[in-house]
Short mmCIF file of C-alpha atoms and ligand atoms in Angstrom, two decimals:
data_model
loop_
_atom_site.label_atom_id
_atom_site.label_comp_id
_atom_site.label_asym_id
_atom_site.label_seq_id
_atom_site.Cartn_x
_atom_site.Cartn_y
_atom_site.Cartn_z
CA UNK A 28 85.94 100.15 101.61
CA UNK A 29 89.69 101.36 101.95
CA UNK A 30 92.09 100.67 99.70
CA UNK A 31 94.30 97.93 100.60
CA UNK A 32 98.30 98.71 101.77
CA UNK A 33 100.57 98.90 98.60
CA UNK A 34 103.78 99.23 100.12
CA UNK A 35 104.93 98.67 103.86
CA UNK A 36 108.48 100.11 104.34
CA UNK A 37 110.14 98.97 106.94
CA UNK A 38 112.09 100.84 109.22
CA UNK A 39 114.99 99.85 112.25
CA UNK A 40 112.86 101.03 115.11
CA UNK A 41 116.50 101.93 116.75
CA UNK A 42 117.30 103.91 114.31
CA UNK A 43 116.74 107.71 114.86
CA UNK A 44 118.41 108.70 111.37
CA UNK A 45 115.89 106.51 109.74
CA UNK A 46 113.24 107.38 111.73
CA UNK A 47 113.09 111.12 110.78
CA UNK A 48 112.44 110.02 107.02
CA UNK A 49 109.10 108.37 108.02
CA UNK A 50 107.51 111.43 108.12
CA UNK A 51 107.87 112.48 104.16
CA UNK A 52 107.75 108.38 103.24
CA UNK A 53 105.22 108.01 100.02
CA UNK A 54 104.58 104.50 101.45
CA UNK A 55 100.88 103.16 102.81
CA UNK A 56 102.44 102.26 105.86
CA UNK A 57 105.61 101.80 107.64
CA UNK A 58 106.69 99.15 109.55
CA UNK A 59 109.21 99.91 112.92
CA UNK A 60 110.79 97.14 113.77
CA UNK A 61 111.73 95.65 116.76
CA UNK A 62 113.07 92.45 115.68
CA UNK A 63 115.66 91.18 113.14
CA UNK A 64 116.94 94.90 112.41
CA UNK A 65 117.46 95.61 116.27
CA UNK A 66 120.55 93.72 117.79
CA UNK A 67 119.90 92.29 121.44
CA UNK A 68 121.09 94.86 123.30
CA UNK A 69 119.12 97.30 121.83
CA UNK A 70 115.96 95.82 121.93
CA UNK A 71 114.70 97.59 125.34
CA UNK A 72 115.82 100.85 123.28
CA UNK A 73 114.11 100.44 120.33
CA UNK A 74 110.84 99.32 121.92
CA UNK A 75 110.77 102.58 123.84
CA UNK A 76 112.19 104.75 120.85
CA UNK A 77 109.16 103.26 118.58
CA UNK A 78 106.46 103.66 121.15
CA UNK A 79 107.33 107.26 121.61
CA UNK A 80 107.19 107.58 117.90
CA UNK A 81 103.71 106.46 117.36
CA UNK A 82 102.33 108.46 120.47
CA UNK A 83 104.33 111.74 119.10
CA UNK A 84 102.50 111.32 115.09
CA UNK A 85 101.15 113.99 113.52
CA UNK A 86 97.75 112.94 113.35
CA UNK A 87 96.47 115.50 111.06
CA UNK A 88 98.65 115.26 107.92
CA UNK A 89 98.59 112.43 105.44
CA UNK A 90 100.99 110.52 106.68
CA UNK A 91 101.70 106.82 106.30
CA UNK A 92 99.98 104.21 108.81
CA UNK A 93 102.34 103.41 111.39
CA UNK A 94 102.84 99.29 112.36
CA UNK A 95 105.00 97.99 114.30
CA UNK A 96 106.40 94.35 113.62
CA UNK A 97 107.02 92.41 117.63
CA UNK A 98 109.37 90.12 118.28
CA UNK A 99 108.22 86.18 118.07
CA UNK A 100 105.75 84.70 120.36
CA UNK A 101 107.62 82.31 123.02
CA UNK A 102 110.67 84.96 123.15
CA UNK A 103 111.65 87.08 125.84
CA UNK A 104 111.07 90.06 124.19
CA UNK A 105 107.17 89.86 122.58
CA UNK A 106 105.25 90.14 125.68
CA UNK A 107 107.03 93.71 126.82
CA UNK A 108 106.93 95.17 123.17
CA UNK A 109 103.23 94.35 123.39
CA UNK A 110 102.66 96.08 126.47
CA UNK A 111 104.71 99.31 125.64
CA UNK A 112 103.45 99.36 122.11
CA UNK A 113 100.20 99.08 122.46
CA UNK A 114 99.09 102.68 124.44
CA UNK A 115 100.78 104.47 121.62
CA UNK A 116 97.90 103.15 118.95
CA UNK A 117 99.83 101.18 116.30
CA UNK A 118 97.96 100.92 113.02
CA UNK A 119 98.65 97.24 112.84
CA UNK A 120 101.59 94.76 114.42
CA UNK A 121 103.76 92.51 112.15
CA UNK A 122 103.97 89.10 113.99
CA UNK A 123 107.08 87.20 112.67
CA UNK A 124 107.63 83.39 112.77
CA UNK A 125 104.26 81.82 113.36
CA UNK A 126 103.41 78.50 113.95
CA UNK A 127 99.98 78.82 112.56
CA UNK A 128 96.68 80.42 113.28
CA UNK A 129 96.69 79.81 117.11
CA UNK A 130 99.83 82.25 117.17
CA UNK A 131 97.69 85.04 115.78
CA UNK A 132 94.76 83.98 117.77
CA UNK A 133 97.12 84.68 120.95
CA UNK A 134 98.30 87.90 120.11
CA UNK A 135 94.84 88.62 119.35
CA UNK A 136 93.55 88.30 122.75
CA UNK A 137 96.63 90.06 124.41
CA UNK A 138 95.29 93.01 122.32
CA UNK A 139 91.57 92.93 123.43
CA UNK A 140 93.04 93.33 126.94
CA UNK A 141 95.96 95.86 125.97
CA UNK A 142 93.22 97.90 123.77
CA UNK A 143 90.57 98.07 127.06
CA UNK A 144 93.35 98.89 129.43
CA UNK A 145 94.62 102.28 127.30
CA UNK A 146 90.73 102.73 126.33
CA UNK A 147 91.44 102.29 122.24
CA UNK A 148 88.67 101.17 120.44
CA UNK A 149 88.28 96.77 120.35
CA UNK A 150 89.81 95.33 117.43
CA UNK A 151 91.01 98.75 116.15
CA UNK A 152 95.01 97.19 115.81
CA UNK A 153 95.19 94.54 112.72
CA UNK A 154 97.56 91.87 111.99
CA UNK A 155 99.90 90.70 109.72
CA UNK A 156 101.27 87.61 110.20
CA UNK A 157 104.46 86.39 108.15
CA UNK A 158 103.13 83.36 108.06
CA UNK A 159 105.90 80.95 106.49
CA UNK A 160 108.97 81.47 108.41
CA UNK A 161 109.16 77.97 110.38
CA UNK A 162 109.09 74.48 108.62
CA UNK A 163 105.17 73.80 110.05
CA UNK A 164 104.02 77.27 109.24
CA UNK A 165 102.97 76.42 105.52
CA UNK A 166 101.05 73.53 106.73
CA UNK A 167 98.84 75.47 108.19
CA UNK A 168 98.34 77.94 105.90
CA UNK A 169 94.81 76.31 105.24
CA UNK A 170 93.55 77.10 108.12
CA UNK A 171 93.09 80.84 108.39
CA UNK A 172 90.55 80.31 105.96
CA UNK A 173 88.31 78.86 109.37
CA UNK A 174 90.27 80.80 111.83
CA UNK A 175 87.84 83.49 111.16
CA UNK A 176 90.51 86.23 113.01
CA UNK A 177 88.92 89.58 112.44
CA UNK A 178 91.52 91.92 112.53
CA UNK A 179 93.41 90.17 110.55
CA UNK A 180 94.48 92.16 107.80
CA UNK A 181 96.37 89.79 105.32
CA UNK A 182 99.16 86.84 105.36
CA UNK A 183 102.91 88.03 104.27
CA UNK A 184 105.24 85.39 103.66
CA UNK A 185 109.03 85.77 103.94
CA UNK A 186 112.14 83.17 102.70
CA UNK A 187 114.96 84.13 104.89
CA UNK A 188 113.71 82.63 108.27
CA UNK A 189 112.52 80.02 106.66
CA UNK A 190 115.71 79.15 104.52
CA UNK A 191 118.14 79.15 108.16
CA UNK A 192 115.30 77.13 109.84
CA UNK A 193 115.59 74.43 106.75
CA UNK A 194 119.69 74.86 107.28
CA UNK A 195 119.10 75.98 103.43
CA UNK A 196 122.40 77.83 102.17
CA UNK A 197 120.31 79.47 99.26
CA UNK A 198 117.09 79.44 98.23
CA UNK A 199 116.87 81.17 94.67
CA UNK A 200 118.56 79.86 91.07
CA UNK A 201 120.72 80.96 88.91
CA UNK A 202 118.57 83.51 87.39
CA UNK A 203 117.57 84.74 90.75
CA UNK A 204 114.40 83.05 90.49
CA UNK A 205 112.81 81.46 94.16
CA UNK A 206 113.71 77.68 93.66
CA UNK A 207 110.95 75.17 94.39
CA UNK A 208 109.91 75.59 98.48
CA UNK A 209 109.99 79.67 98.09
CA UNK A 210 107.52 79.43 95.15
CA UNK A 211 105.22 76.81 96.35
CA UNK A 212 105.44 78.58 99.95
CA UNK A 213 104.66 82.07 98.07
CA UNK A 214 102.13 80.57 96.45
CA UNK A 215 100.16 78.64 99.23
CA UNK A 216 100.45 82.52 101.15
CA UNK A 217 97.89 83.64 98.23
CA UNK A 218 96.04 81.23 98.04
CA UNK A 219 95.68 80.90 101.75
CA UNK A 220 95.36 84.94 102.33
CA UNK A 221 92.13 84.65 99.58
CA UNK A 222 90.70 81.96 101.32
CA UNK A 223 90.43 84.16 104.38
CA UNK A 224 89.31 86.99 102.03
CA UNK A 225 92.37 89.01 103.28
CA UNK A 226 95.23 90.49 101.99
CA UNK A 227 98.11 88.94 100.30
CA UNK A 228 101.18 90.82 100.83
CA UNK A 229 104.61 90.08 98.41
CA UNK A 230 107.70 89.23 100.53
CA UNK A 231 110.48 92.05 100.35
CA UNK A 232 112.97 92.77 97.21
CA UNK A 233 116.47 92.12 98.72
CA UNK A 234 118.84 94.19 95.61
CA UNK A 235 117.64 97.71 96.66
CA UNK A 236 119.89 98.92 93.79
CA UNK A 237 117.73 97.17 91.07
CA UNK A 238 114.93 99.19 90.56
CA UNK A 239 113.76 97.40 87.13
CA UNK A 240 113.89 94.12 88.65
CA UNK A 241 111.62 95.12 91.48
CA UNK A 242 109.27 96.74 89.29
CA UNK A 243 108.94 93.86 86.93
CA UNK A 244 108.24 91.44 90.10
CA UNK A 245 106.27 93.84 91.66
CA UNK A 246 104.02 93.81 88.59
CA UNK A 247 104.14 90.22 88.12
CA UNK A 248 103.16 89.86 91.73
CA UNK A 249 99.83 92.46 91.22
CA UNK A 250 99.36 90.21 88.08
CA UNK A 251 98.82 86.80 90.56
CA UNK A 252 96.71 88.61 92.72
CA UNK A 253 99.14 89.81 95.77
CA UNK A 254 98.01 93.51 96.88
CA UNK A 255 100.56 95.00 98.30
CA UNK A 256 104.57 94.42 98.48
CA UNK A 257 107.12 94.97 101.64
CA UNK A 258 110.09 97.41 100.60
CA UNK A 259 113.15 97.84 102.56
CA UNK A 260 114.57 101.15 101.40
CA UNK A 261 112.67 104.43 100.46
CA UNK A 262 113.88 104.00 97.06
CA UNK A 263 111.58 100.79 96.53
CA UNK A 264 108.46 102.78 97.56
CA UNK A 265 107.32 104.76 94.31
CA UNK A 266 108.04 101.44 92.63
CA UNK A 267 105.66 99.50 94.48
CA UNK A 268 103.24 102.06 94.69
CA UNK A 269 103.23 102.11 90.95
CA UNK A 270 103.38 98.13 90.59
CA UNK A 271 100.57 98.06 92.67
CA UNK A 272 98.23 100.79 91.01
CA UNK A 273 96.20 99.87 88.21
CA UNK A 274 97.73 101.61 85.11
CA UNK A 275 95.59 103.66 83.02
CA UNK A 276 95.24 101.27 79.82
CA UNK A 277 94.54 98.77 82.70
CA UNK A 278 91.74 100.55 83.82
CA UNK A 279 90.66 101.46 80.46
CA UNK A 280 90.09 97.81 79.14
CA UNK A 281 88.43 96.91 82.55
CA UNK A 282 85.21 99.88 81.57
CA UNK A 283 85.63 97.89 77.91
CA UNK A 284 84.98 94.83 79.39
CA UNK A 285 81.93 96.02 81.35
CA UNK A 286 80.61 97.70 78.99
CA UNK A 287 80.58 94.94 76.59
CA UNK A 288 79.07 92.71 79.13
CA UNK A 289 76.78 95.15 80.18
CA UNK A 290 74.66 94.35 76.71
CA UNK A 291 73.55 91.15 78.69
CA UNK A 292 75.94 88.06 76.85
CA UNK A 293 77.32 85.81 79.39
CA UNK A 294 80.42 85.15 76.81
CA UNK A 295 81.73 87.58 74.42
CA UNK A 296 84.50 88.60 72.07
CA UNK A 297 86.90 91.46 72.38
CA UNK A 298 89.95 92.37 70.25
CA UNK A 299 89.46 88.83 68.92
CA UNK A 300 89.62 87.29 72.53
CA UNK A 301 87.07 84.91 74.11
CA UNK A 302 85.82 86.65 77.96
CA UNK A 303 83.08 85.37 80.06
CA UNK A 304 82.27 86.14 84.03
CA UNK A 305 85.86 85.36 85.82
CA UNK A 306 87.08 88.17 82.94
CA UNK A 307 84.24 90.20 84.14
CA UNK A 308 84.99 90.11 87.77
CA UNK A 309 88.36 91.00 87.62
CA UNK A 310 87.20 93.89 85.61
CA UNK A 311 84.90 94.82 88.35
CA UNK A 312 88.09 94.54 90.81
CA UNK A 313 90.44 96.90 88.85
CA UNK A 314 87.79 99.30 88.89
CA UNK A 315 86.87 98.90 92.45
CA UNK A 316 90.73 99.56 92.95
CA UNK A 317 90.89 102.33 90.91
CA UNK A 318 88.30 103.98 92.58
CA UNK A 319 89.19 103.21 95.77
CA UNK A 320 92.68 105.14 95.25
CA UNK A 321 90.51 107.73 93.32
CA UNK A 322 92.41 107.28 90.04
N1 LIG B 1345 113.93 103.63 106.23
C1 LIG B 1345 114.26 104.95 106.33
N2 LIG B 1345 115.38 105.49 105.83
C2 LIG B 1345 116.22 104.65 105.20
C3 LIG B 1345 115.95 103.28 105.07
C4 LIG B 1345 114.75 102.77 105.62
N3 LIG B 1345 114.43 101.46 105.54
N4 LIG B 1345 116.95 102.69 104.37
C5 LIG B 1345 117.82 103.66 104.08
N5 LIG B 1345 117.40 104.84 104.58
C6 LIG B 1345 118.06 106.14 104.45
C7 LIG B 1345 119.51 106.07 104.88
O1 LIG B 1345 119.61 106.35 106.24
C8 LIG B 1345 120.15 107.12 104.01
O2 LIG B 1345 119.94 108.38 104.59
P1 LIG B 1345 120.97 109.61 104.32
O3 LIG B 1345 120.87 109.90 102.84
O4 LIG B 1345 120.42 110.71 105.18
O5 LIG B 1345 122.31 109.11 104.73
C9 LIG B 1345 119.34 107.06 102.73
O6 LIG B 1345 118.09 106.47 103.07
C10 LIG B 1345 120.01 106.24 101.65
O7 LIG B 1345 120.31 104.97 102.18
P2 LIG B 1345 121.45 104.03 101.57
O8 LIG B 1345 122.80 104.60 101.86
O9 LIG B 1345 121.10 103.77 100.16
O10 LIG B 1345 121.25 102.70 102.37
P3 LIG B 1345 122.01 102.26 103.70
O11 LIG B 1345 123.28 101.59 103.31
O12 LIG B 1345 122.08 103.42 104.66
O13 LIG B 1345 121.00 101.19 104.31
C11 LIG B 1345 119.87 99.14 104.62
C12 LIG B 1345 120.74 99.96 103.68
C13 LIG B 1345 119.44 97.87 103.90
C14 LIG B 1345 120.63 98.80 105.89
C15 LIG B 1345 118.61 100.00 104.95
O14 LIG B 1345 117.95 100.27 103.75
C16 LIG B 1345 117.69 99.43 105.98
O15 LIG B 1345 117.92 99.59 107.16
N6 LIG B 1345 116.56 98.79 105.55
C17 LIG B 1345 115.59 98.25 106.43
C18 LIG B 1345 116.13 97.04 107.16
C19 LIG B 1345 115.04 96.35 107.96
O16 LIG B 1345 114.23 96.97 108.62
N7 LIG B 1345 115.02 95.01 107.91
C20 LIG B 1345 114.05 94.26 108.59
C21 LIG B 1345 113.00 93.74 107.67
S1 LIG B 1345 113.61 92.57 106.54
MG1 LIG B 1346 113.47 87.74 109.81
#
C-alpha cells in the first residue's frame, strides 16, 4: 500500500512564475488549477499552459504527483479542460462544487473514454471531489459510502464556496474557530470519506503567515483522523508534511501498545491508562503509516 497524500499545494495553472517552483516543492502532490485562481479570460491559457506541464515532467526524479483541479461540471469550461488534460497523464483531477456522487460518477466515465482514446491505463487518474461546496452537497455525503467509485481517492471539503452559495458574510468566530455549518460540514467529510474507506483530506489554511496556527490545526486535524491537508503557499508544505507524519514518541507508544497486547489480554493497563482493541488498532495504523513513509 502507498502512503496516502499529506499535503496538496496548489498552484495558479496560469501562472508561469509559480509554476517553475513545482519542480523543488516538498509537497505529495500539487494541484494546477484551472478554476477559482484563473480569471475568465485566461482560462483557455491556463488549460493549455497546465497540460503542457504535465506532458513536459520529469518522470524520473522524485517529484511531487501532479493533479489538476477542472472547472465545475455544467460550466463551459469542464468538458475542454477534460479533453486537453487528460493526454498529458494527470495523477488525479480535483472536481470542485459537486452535487453529490453522480457528479463524480460523470467525470468518471468521461475518463474511461479520455484514458482509451490517449491509450493510458483504465482507472489510472483518481479523484478528489470537494465535496461540500453547494447547499445539497453535504446531504449527500452518505452516499459515497454505496457509490462504490473506484478511483476515487478521498473527499476534501472546502467553506468558501459554500459560505457565498449560503449568501454567508463569514463563517468562522471570534477566535477564528469554523462556526457551526463549517464544523458539522468538516465533520460529515470524515465521516463520509471513512465510510467509503477513502481519504479524508483537511480544507486549506487561509493566514499563510501563521505558521503555528497551521501546525496546531494541522495536528489536530491528523488527531480526528483526516490524512492529508491542502496548502496554498510553499511555506505551508513542511508544516503539513510534519502535521501529518507520525512523530517519533507517536510511533514509539504505538510498538508499546502492541507489544503489551501482544501477551494475549483483550484489555490492559499502560502508564495507568485503561486500552482495549480500538487503542490497539490505531496502534496498528500509526505503524502501518510509519512504515509506509519508511520512518
Ligand atoms: N505555488 C508556487 N509558488 C508560490 C505559491 C504557490 N501556491 N504561492 C506563492 N508562491 C511563490 C511566489 O511566487 C513568490 O515567489 P518569489 O519569491 O520568486 O517572488 C514566493 O512563493 C513567495 O510568495 P509570497 O510573496 O509570500 O506570496 P504571494 O503574495 O506572491 O502570493 C498567494 C500569495 C496567496 C496569491 C499565493 O500563495 C497563491 O497563488 N496561492 C495559491 C492560490 C490558489 O491556487 N488558490 C486556489 C485554491 S484555494
Ligand atoms: Mg473555490
Amino acid at each position: 500500500m502507498k502512503a496516502p497524500i499529506r499535503s496538496f499545494l496548489f498552484v495558479p495553472g496560469d501562472s508561469e512564475k509559480k509554476l517553475a517552483k513545482v519542480a523543488d516543492s516538498a509537497a505529495d502532490a500539487i494541484i494546477l488549477d484551472l478554476e477559482d485562481a484563473v480569471s475568465e479570460a485566461r482560462k483557455p491559457a491556463a488549460r493549455q499552459m497546465v497540460s503542457e506541464f504535465i506532458a513536459d515532467r520529469d518522470r524520473t526524479a522524485r517529484t511531487p504527483q501532479l493533479w489538476v483541479r477542472m472547472n465545475p461540471l455544467g460550466g463551459e469550461h469542464a468538458l475542454a479542460d477534460l479533453a486537453t488534460v487528460v493526454s498529458a497523464g494527470p495523477a488525479g483531477i480535483v472536481i470542485p462544487k459537486i452535487d453529490g456522487p453522480a457528479d463524480v460518477l460523470r467525470v468518471h466515465n468521461y475518463l474511461e473514454v479520455l484514458e482509451t482514446a490517449h491509450g493510458l491505463d483504465a482507472g489510472s487518474i483518481r479523484l478528489l471531489p470537494v465535496a461540500t461546496e453547494t447547499p445539497v452537497a453535504p446531504f449527500r455525503l452518505g452516499e459515497f459510502a454505496a457509490a462504490q467509485l473506484g478511483r476515487l481517492y478521498g473527499l476534501t471539503w472546502g467553506a468558501e464556496d459554500l459560505s457565498a452559495a449560503l449568501g454567508a458574510s463569514g463563517n468562522t468566530g471570534p477566535g477564528g474557530e469554523w462556526t457551526t455549518t463549517y464544523q458539522l460540514v468538516r465533520s460529515l467529510t470524515l465521516m463520509a470519506a471513512r465510510a467509503a474507506q477513502v481519504e479524508a483530506v483537511e480544507t486549506l489554511y487561509v493566514d499563510i503567515r501563521d505558521g503555528a496556527g497551521l501546525a496546531e490545526s494541522s495536528r489536530r486535524a491528523r488527531a480526528e483522523g483526516f490524512s492529508g491537508r491542502i496548502a496554498i503557499h510553499p511555506a505551508q508544505v513542511d508544516i503539513i508534511n510534519a502535521a501529518f507524519t507520525p512523530s517519533a514518541d507517536e510511533v514509539e507508544f504505538a510498538k508499546r501498545v502492541v507489544d503489551v497486547f501482544a501477551e494475549g489480554a483483550g484489555a490492559v493497563a499502560l502508564d495507568g491508562k485503561m486500552l482495549d482493541l480500538p487503542h490497539l488498532k490505531q496502534a496498528e495504523r500509526v505503524l502501518a503509516l510509519a512504515g509506509m513513509l519508511e520512518l
